């Protein structure tokens, strides 16, 4: 079971009910649960969208698109039914924040889904969890059943004539790519999770061809809190154009790894050294992957930056999914780059050639390089390959593989050159013993 | 009335599948979860499973196989009773994920995707399972085990071998929370 952590610098909005037994509906109601959605029914869609816009909330899945604006793009009148889709296919390496939300506060996700439904005029929502999160699916299903039993879901919710909302919970079966919004819709329609070309965007043509709002689970779970506290109050917690707080999962070489809720714009240095307790054994910091595996790496001298979308972009990286992975001085970047690219090669869905072939060649080259068979041209070739994947695919997976690769090569080129000359770290992290798996030995 | 005569699934699962096929705006939407739930019961996605799901969802077997081959959790050969999935992705790697995988390989005497001779355990190196802050992490079937060391891993394996491992119910109350059929 994930251990809950806490630090005085935390500002608890979305994590306010963590550790308080709020997965039980009675407890959730006691802690102001299902008040926001009733307020939403009273005040109407325009009020909800305006409040969300005022909050400055930006998508917590990684792209950082303003949520209120996304909701406002959905056409008011549509021949086809509209849908709300909650993306709980959390798969970006370094990210485990939605895990904690589903575990500790599933009703906030349900209530947020209903609020999004009210805002866009949808009568059905889907909560899609990755297949590995079965125990969390059980928790969410139980919560949904409780909400039905109370009359909060179904027909005439909260006793309001003509206000209907249904939620279907759904599980994936193992695929990183399905975390991409259009691939998730394909999966939900019972197909291979390959991306769709955009436009049309989901707000116009989404699930089953209907206008669809798709939001990350954390984004959705923020909605009830924002309606209750007011958009401006939420916005004030963060920085300009980056409203509120967000969950940061700090992992890797830190003394107190965990999921912490920090205000947007909080210092990355403080997140590592104060909140997560610094690096074990008094070792020096080597690098930080600041927002999940797809974000370009930051070097030790680049961490005096605020954790919001704009400041991170200015620093040449991304806030991403809030998964901060900390590497101490003992880590070999060559090993780390290989493991990162192995992931993207495994997860590339194969739909777009630059991504399918690009990740494969990157993996092959890095595998050979790592094994000691590298040559001087490899370093340039890796960069060339990655540069040519950028922006040439239907979905961002190709970019997600190329961006960190470029970061490693550009910022740690010297280390690749030293590796080529024979330098090795004292304790390599990658150990591969092959037992009865000859066909996988090259893997 | 049951949607399929002579279902290969237990009556409870068959009844759940009957319902699952009715709750979505489009029947086919039930395919991915159904494949996983079927695997939970049968142990893998057998030819019989493919055939029955195709009938249930009005699909060609080819459609089912096309989807089946996409998702990494779905398998077409049996795994061990306890499928040990060791994450070696970045956060786990930094905290000993590869060491743990290697330890399991030696302990169980099998490699990646191998099954022990007694069929009790199988082993898999997996990609990120979403437990990065509690790394290194392992999933045994659907159960998470976190903050592991080789010694703790031994204890986890010993518990499963003795039938005392933690075990979430393999199949959730499928569709129980879903709206009534339309």
XYZ file of C-alpha atoms in Angstrom:
625
model
C 0.000 0.000 0.000
C 1.400 3.415 -0.901
C 2.638 5.284 2.142
C 1.233 8.764 2.551
C 3.756 11.498 3.193
C 3.435 15.031 4.368
C 5.508 18.199 4.576
C 4.744 21.628 6.083
C 5.283 23.346 2.718
C 2.418 21.412 1.197
C -0.773 23.268 0.321
C -3.526 20.715 0.467
C -6.408 21.138 -1.911
C -6.756 17.925 -3.869
C -5.047 15.921 -1.135
C -7.187 17.508 1.581
C -9.076 14.265 2.214
C -6.134 11.870 1.834
C -5.742 9.565 4.800
C -9.188 10.433 6.151
C -11.139 7.449 4.901
C -12.912 9.470 2.209
C -13.314 6.488 -0.074
C -16.354 5.797 2.069
C -19.195 7.956 0.756
C -20.473 8.971 4.206
C -17.047 10.276 5.153
C -16.732 12.003 1.795
C -20.078 13.761 2.290
C -19.042 14.772 5.800
C -15.934 16.389 4.265
C -17.984 18.635 1.933
C -18.353 15.926 -0.688
C -20.984 16.239 -3.437
C -21.686 19.854 -2.448
C -19.888 21.314 -5.457
C -21.843 19.289 -7.999
C -25.150 20.379 -6.439
C -23.973 23.954 -6.585
C -23.112 23.335 -10.226
C -26.632 22.110 -10.929
C -28.053 25.275 -9.318
C -25.717 27.737 -11.003
C -25.578 26.187 -14.449
C -22.948 25.345 -17.067
C -21.766 28.890 -17.798
C -20.940 29.461 -14.128
C -18.981 26.190 -13.960
C -16.951 26.988 -17.069
C -16.294 30.560 -15.911
C -15.149 29.355 -12.494
C -12.839 26.798 -14.073
C -11.438 29.423 -16.407
C -10.847 31.802 -13.504
C -9.041 29.075 -11.568
C -6.237 28.917 -14.113
C -6.270 25.128 -13.792
C -4.194 23.508 -16.506
C -4.257 19.846 -17.493
C -2.426 17.682 -15.008
C -1.778 14.831 -17.425
C 1.193 16.639 -18.853
C 0.158 18.927 -21.676
C -1.020 21.719 -19.395
C -3.944 22.855 -21.528
C -6.292 25.239 -19.671
C -9.209 23.110 -18.438
C -11.916 25.772 -18.516
C -11.043 26.591 -22.100
C -11.125 22.921 -23.058
C -14.602 22.604 -21.618
C -15.768 25.736 -23.428
C -14.744 24.294 -26.820
C -17.471 21.659 -26.711
C -20.358 22.694 -28.972
C -23.505 23.534 -27.015
C -25.766 21.730 -29.452
C -24.817 18.350 -30.792
C -26.778 15.676 -32.627
C -24.582 12.999 -31.117
C -24.393 12.442 -27.361
C -21.529 14.174 -25.559
C -19.199 12.385 -23.186
C -16.783 13.025 -20.355
C -13.754 10.806 -20.296
C -11.424 10.548 -17.318
C -7.915 9.480 -18.184
C -6.630 7.277 -15.370
C -4.268 5.353 -17.616
C -1.366 6.760 -15.632
C 1.720 5.257 -17.272
C 4.401 7.908 -17.614
C 7.445 6.519 -15.802
C 7.950 8.463 -12.583
C 4.238 9.190 -12.170
C 2.026 7.675 -9.488
C -0.147 10.586 -8.356
C -3.461 9.350 -9.799
C -2.757 6.070 -8.019
C -3.075 7.934 -4.716
C -6.187 9.885 -5.781
C -8.066 6.711 -6.747
C -6.955 5.081 -3.529
C -7.691 7.930 -1.131
C -10.410 10.038 -2.725
C -12.260 8.212 -5.523
C -15.445 10.209 -4.982
C -13.618 13.411 -5.929
C -12.980 11.869 -9.347
C -16.629 10.861 -9.628
C -17.870 14.278 -8.545
C -15.450 16.004 -10.914
C -16.699 13.843 -13.776
C -20.258 14.892 -13.002
C -19.249 18.562 -12.899
C -17.539 18.283 -16.287
C -20.684 16.576 -17.569
C -22.864 19.431 -16.343
C -20.514 21.966 -17.892
C -20.637 20.493 -21.379
C -24.103 18.949 -21.326
C -23.044 15.301 -21.230
C -25.097 12.621 -19.568
C -22.454 9.938 -19.480
C -18.925 9.754 -18.181
C -16.246 7.103 -18.348
C -13.456 6.578 -15.861
C -10.676 4.630 -17.573
C -7.980 3.118 -15.360
C -4.910 1.294 -16.553
C -5.239 -2.485 -16.344
C -2.557 -2.794 -13.677
C -4.673 -0.686 -11.305
C -7.176 -3.481 -10.622
C -7.312 -2.907 -6.892
C -7.967 0.758 -7.561
C -10.675 -0.123 -10.078
C -12.354 -2.127 -7.327
C -12.246 0.933 -5.074
C -13.620 3.240 -7.768
C -16.372 0.755 -8.712
C -17.439 0.528 -5.104
C -17.533 4.323 -4.884
C -19.613 4.558 -8.069
C -22.034 1.969 -6.691
C -22.367 4.001 -3.479
C -23.123 7.130 -5.492
C -25.815 5.273 -7.450
C -27.313 3.971 -4.221
C -27.555 7.523 -2.869
C -29.252 8.771 -6.028
C -26.244 10.932 -6.905
C -25.865 9.059 -10.180
C -28.504 7.761 -12.556
C -31.773 9.476 -13.411
C -32.876 12.729 -11.742
C -29.743 13.006 -9.631
C -30.063 14.739 -6.274
C -33.805 14.644 -6.885
C -33.536 17.152 -9.745
C -36.026 16.382 -12.451
C -34.343 15.861 -15.820
C -30.769 15.885 -14.551
C -29.268 12.523 -15.439
C -25.723 11.281 -15.249
C -24.229 7.825 -15.597
C -20.673 6.675 -15.046
C -19.050 3.605 -16.520
C -15.761 2.424 -15.087
C -13.387 0.781 -17.470
C -10.027 -0.921 -17.396
C -7.232 -1.073 -19.920
C -5.001 -4.098 -20.365
C -1.469 -2.751 -20.427
C -0.467 -0.042 -22.905
C 1.311 3.259 -22.305
C 0.054 4.591 -25.619
C -3.537 4.399 -24.409
C -2.759 7.323 -22.112
C -2.821 9.480 -25.263
C -6.330 10.886 -25.543
C -7.334 9.629 -28.969
C -5.734 6.217 -28.419
C -7.681 5.959 -25.180
C -10.888 6.535 -27.128
C -9.930 3.798 -29.555
C -9.283 1.448 -26.647
C -12.588 2.387 -25.080
C -14.270 1.558 -28.366
C -12.781 -1.941 -28.139
C -9.947 -1.466 -30.576
C -6.153 -1.390 -30.642
C -4.981 1.736 -28.881
C -3.583 3.651 -31.817
C -3.908 7.425 -32.073
C -6.288 9.323 -34.319
C -5.237 12.209 -36.469
C -6.173 15.663 -35.240
C -8.130 17.701 -36.148
C -10.912 17.005 -35.537
C -10.196 17.397 -31.845
C -12.072 15.339 -29.255
C -14.152 18.366 -28.229
C -15.791 18.151 -31.651
C -15.434 14.487 -32.661
C -14.436 12.220 -29.798
C -15.710 9.040 -28.261
C -18.267 7.283 -30.519
C -17.987 10.327 -32.761
C -19.582 12.587 -30.147
C -18.111 15.749 -28.644
C -15.917 14.624 -25.763
C -14.041 16.232 -22.941
C -11.098 14.129 -21.867
C -9.206 15.126 -18.740
C -6.576 13.573 -16.543
C -7.901 12.147 -13.275
C -6.128 14.789 -11.169
C -7.532 17.596 -13.330
C -11.040 16.220 -12.922
C -10.651 15.660 -9.178
C -9.707 19.330 -8.779
C -13.037 20.541 -10.165
C -15.129 20.053 -6.993
C -12.520 21.837 -4.881
C -12.381 24.745 -7.320
C -16.159 25.210 -7.383
C -16.249 25.201 -3.583
C -13.384 27.604 -2.984
C -13.939 29.800 -6.052
C -11.829 30.111 -9.159
C -9.891 33.177 -8.041
C -9.003 31.690 -4.661
C -7.638 28.594 -6.372
C -5.708 30.617 -8.949
C -4.039 32.646 -6.183
C -2.402 29.537 -4.750
C -0.209 29.259 -7.819
C 1.649 31.569 -10.158
C 0.512 33.665 -13.075
C -1.277 31.561 -15.721
C -0.555 28.493 -13.577
C -3.351 28.339 -11.065
C -3.462 26.313 -7.913
C -1.472 23.391 -6.656
C -0.580 20.039 -8.047
C 0.537 16.630 -6.944
C 4.222 15.956 -7.443
C 5.529 12.433 -7.209
C 9.146 12.648 -6.113
C 11.035 9.415 -6.662
C 14.498 8.011 -7.219
C 17.426 9.094 -5.077
C 15.685 11.062 -2.328
C 15.330 10.350 1.374
C 11.557 10.770 1.483
C 10.044 9.771 -1.821
C 6.316 10.286 -2.069
C 3.418 12.186 -3.572
C 3.317 15.768 -2.273
C 0.895 18.563 -3.095
C 2.829 21.759 -3.727
C 1.755 25.133 -5.061
C 2.467 25.749 -8.723
C 5.740 27.586 -9.069
C 7.319 25.943 -6.002
C 11.090 25.700 -6.255
C 12.392 22.463 -7.765
C 15.434 22.692 -5.524
C 13.266 22.905 -2.412
C 11.073 20.070 -3.653
C 14.136 17.840 -3.774
C 16.107 19.054 -0.753
C 13.428 20.290 1.635
C 10.259 18.384 0.847
C 11.732 15.064 -0.228
C 14.541 15.289 2.319
C 17.525 15.518 -0.016
C 19.714 12.797 -1.416
C 20.580 9.702 0.642
C 24.119 9.204 1.880
C 24.989 12.868 1.380
C 25.679 12.183 -2.292
C 25.689 14.965 -4.846
C 22.893 15.548 -7.301
C 23.635 14.637 -10.894
C 20.400 15.269 -12.739
C 16.630 15.520 -12.458
C 13.960 14.298 -14.822
C 11.370 16.850 -13.798
C 7.995 15.686 -15.093
C 7.974 12.048 -16.067
C 10.383 10.148 -18.327
C 9.539 12.117 -21.460
C 10.819 15.452 -20.120
C 14.319 16.586 -21.026
C 16.716 16.132 -18.127
C 17.929 19.040 -15.989
C 21.506 19.139 -14.730
C 22.342 19.732 -11.079
C 22.967 23.433 -11.705
C 19.630 23.922 -13.461
C 17.275 23.192 -10.590
C 16.702 26.756 -9.398
C 13.486 26.924 -11.310
C 9.841 27.152 -10.314
C 7.603 24.158 -10.876
C 5.037 25.547 -13.264
C 4.376 24.979 -16.949
C 5.841 28.274 -18.146
C 8.982 28.354 -16.004
C 9.810 24.772 -16.905
C 9.302 25.504 -20.597
C 11.642 28.472 -20.243
C 14.210 26.149 -18.673
C 14.019 23.991 -21.789
C 12.038 21.165 -20.289
C 8.459 20.423 -19.216
C 6.400 20.208 -16.073
C 4.785 17.136 -17.619
C 2.953 14.798 -15.308
C 4.652 16.041 -12.134
C 6.811 12.953 -11.725
C 10.158 14.234 -10.464
C 12.867 11.583 -10.769
C 16.094 12.402 -8.939
C 19.463 10.935 -9.965
C 22.492 11.069 -7.699
C 26.107 11.331 -8.828
C 26.574 7.570 -9.130
C 24.151 7.133 -12.032
C 25.450 6.527 -15.525
C 23.493 8.662 -17.992
C 24.244 6.094 -20.692
C 22.439 3.447 -18.646
C 19.632 5.810 -17.782
C 19.169 6.837 -21.419
C 19.113 3.201 -22.494
C 16.463 2.291 -19.938
C 14.375 5.298 -20.912
C 14.493 4.514 -24.614
C 13.854 0.810 -24.027
C 10.565 1.880 -22.486
C 9.497 4.018 -25.426
C 10.553 1.369 -27.918
C 8.447 -1.179 -26.051
C 5.471 1.140 -25.883
C 5.510 2.629 -29.376
C 2.266 1.393 -30.877
C 3.817 1.082 -34.325
C 1.215 3.217 -36.062
C 3.573 5.990 -37.228
C 6.818 4.990 -38.886
C 9.107 7.716 -37.449
C 8.220 6.583 -33.932
C 8.186 2.834 -34.582
C 11.468 2.801 -36.477
C 13.031 5.684 -34.604
C 12.578 4.206 -31.149
C 13.781 0.844 -32.425
C 16.978 2.256 -33.915
C 17.581 4.367 -30.836
C 17.250 1.285 -28.666
C 19.466 -0.816 -30.917
C 22.159 1.855 -31.058
C 22.067 2.544 -27.330
C 22.057 -1.165 -26.496
C 25.175 -1.706 -28.577
C 26.751 1.467 -27.219
C 25.999 0.418 -23.653
C 27.423 -3.046 -24.258
C 30.739 -1.472 -25.235
C 30.367 -1.726 -28.998
C 29.828 1.952 -29.647
C 31.636 4.100 -32.132
C 32.142 7.821 -32.428
C 29.408 8.351 -35.003
C 26.787 6.800 -32.714
C 26.456 9.895 -30.568
C 25.667 12.106 -33.555
C 23.440 9.431 -35.051
C 21.386 9.186 -31.884
C 20.869 12.936 -31.956
C 20.052 12.903 -35.677
C 17.519 10.099 -35.242
C 15.815 11.818 -32.338
C 15.675 15.166 -34.119
C 13.993 13.532 -37.074
C 11.295 11.928 -34.941
C 10.187 15.256 -33.487
C 6.801 16.437 -34.663
C 6.413 13.744 -37.308
C 3.887 11.473 -35.649
C 0.120 11.425 -35.015
C 0.563 11.493 -31.259
C 3.257 12.798 -28.912
C 4.852 9.403 -28.165
C 7.484 9.968 -30.824
C 8.320 13.319 -29.256
C 8.199 11.773 -25.796
C 10.977 9.390 -26.835
C 12.996 11.944 -28.754
C 12.946 14.790 -26.216
C 14.645 13.024 -23.301
C 17.119 11.421 -25.703
C 18.108 14.832 -27.039
C 18.389 16.093 -23.476
C 20.762 13.296 -22.472
C 22.922 13.690 -25.567
C 23.110 17.476 -25.463
C 23.633 17.892 -21.739
C 25.784 14.844 -21.057
C 27.624 14.461 -24.349
C 30.905 14.332 -22.480
C 29.723 11.329 -20.537
C 28.843 9.462 -23.718
C 32.304 10.246 -25.065
C 33.963 9.045 -21.870
C 31.856 5.881 -21.966
C 33.097 5.309 -25.505
C 36.652 5.666 -24.216
C 35.994 2.953 -21.635
C 34.879 4.838 -18.525
C 32.304 2.983 -16.406
C 30.481 3.798 -13.175
C 31.348 1.835 -10.078
C 27.961 0.218 -9.606
C 26.041 -0.255 -12.826
C 22.288 -0.359 -12.337
C 21.373 -2.480 -15.304
C 22.064 -6.144 -14.722
C 20.685 -8.598 -17.181
C 21.068 -12.278 -16.436
C 19.420 -14.424 -19.043
C 17.917 -17.690 -17.915
C 16.218 -19.784 -20.579
C 15.398 -16.727 -22.644
C 17.903 -16.830 -25.464
C 15.564 -15.182 -27.889
C 15.330 -12.255 -25.525
C 19.022 -12.005 -24.767
C 19.486 -9.166 -27.202
C 16.557 -7.343 -25.634
C -31.556 -15.537 -20.913
C -27.862 -16.115 -21.315
C -26.321 -14.445 -24.332
C -24.210 -17.496 -25.126
C -25.222 -21.139 -24.760
C -22.595 -23.439 -23.210
C -20.327 -20.618 -22.078
C -16.793 -21.647 -21.137
C -16.930 -19.248 -18.202
C -18.336 -19.816 -14.743
C -22.007 -18.838 -14.471
C -21.095 -15.741 -12.466
C -18.601 -14.502 -15.048
C -20.918 -15.416 -17.926
C -23.698 -13.389 -16.295
C -21.345 -10.447 -15.811
C -20.273 -10.639 -19.435
C -23.931 -10.712 -20.501
C -24.391 -7.437 -18.697
C -21.089 -5.886 -19.724
C -22.069 -6.279 -23.373
C -25.153 -4.129 -22.803
C -23.933 -1.132 -20.828
C -21.918 0.677 -23.499
C -23.273 2.821 -26.325
C -21.355 0.395 -28.539
C -21.153 -3.295 -27.671
C -17.568 -3.670 -28.802
C -16.413 -1.322 -26.030
C -16.574 -4.244 -23.624
C -13.803 -6.086 -25.473
C -10.674 -4.892 -23.655
C -11.986 -5.397 -20.106
C -13.640 -8.677 -21.111
C -10.345 -10.022 -22.426
C -8.661 -9.198 -19.151
C -11.435 -10.623 -16.982
C -11.543 -13.756 -19.137
C -7.804 -14.140 -18.669
C -8.260 -13.771 -14.910
C -10.570 -16.747 -14.935
C -9.001 -19.024 -17.546
C -5.377 -18.074 -16.849
C -4.709 -16.890 -20.390
C -6.620 -15.919 -23.495
C -7.209 -19.290 -25.080
C -8.663 -19.970 -28.532
C -11.924 -20.807 -26.784
C -11.934 -17.428 -25.045
C -11.342 -15.658 -28.365
C -14.162 -17.614 -29.989
C -16.669 -16.926 -27.240
C -15.871 -13.217 -26.926
C -16.250 -12.841 -30.694
C -19.723 -14.360 -30.476
C -20.652 -12.267 -27.465
C -19.653 -8.994 -29.097
C -20.641 -9.763 -32.705
C -17.048 -9.543 -33.868
C -14.817 -11.650 -36.057
C -12.244 -13.716 -34.196
C -9.736 -11.730 -36.218
C -10.982 -8.504 -34.598
C -10.546 -10.019 -31.156
C -7.051 -11.272 -31.969
C -6.065 -7.902 -33.374
C -6.941 -6.268 -30.078
C -5.538 -9.105 -27.987
C -2.090 -8.784 -29.554
C -1.890 -5.082 -28.694
C -2.113 -5.103 -24.910
C 0.880 -6.184 -22.866
C -1.051 -7.688 -19.963
C -2.879 -10.143 -22.209
C -1.212 -13.470 -22.923
C -2.023 -16.437 -25.105
C -0.081 -18.990 -23.062
C -0.609 -19.828 -19.383
C 1.468 -18.030 -16.773
C 2.259 -19.322 -13.301
C -0.409 -19.255 -10.610
C 1.434 -16.243 -9.270
C 2.768 -13.990 -12.001
C 5.645 -11.981 -10.541
C 6.047 -8.709 -12.450
C 9.173 -6.768 -11.580
C 9.350 -3.140 -12.665
C 12.772 -1.997 -13.855
C 11.720 1.367 -15.227
C 13.600 4.495 -14.213
C 12.330 5.112 -10.675
C 12.553 1.442 -9.750
C 15.898 1.055 -11.515
C 17.395 3.817 -9.381
C 16.339 1.979 -6.252
C 17.372 -1.547 -7.193
C 14.768 -2.795 -9.677
C 17.291 -4.697 -11.787
C 18.862 -6.207 -8.696
C 15.424 -7.388 -7.665
C 14.709 -8.854 -11.094
C 18.024 -10.679 -11.085
C 17.354 -11.943 -7.592
C 13.967 -13.320 -8.668
C 15.516 -14.973 -11.702
C 17.997 -16.842 -9.549
C 15.545 -17.584 -6.786
C 12.911 -18.978 -9.146
C 15.384 -20.359 -11.689
C 13.487 -18.824 -14.570
C 13.977 -15.865 -16.875
C 11.731 -13.194 -18.294
C 8.372 -14.745 -19.215
C 9.457 -18.077 -17.766
C 7.250 -20.369 -15.661
C 8.530 -22.622 -12.863
C 8.231 -26.366 -13.443
C 5.522 -26.679 -10.798
C 3.527 -23.905 -12.448
C 3.424 -21.905 -9.232
C 5.378 -18.854 -10.346
C 6.072 -17.011 -13.540
C 8.341 -14.023 -13.912
C 8.143 -10.934 -16.045
C 10.174 -7.765 -16.353
C 7.558 -5.054 -16.783
C 7.428 -1.387 -17.623
C 6.342 1.268 -15.128
C 3.450 0.055 -12.960
C 2.704 3.397 -11.336
C 4.325 2.834 -7.973
C 7.373 5.058 -8.561
C 7.348 6.724 -5.145
C 7.399 3.366 -3.410
C 10.125 1.846 -5.562
C 11.291 -0.720 -6.182
C 7.885 -2.235 -6.751
C 6.602 -5.584 -7.912
C 3.137 -6.747 -8.839
C 2.191 -10.346 -8.123
C -0.933 -10.871 -10.210
C -2.757 -7.656 -9.293
C -1.212 -7.124 -5.855
C 1.353 -4.403 -5.367
C 4.428 -4.990 -3.193
C 6.489 -1.913 -2.567
C 9.776 -0.661 -1.095
C 11.285 -4.072 -1.707
C 14.738 -5.489 -1.084
C 15.927 -8.960 -2.092
C 15.243 -10.151 1.476
C 11.744 -8.683 1.480
C 11.154 -10.206 -1.954
C 12.059 -13.629 -0.555
C 9.457 -13.176 2.152
C 6.840 -12.151 -0.418
C 7.582 -15.198 -2.576
C 7.569 -17.490 0.453
C 4.156 -16.167 1.471
C 2.684 -16.882 -1.951
C 4.326 -20.325 -2.044
C 2.694 -21.063 1.313
C -0.668 -19.833 0.029
C -0.540 -16.843 2.358
C 0.162 -14.121 -0.178
C -2.144 -11.161 -0.239
C -4.633 -11.593 -2.966
C -7.169 -9.187 -4.242
C -10.275 -10.872 -5.556
C -9.269 -11.790 -9.101
C -12.418 -10.479 -10.694
C -14.171 -7.305 -9.605
C -17.903 -6.904 -9.513
C -17.981 -6.272 -13.217
C -20.751 -3.973 -14.255
C -22.274 -3.886 -10.800
C -21.741 -0.172 -10.605
C -22.806 0.482 -14.139
C -26.096 1.915 -15.254
C -28.905 -0.374 -16.296
C -29.008 -1.715 -19.806
C -30.361 0.671 -22.369
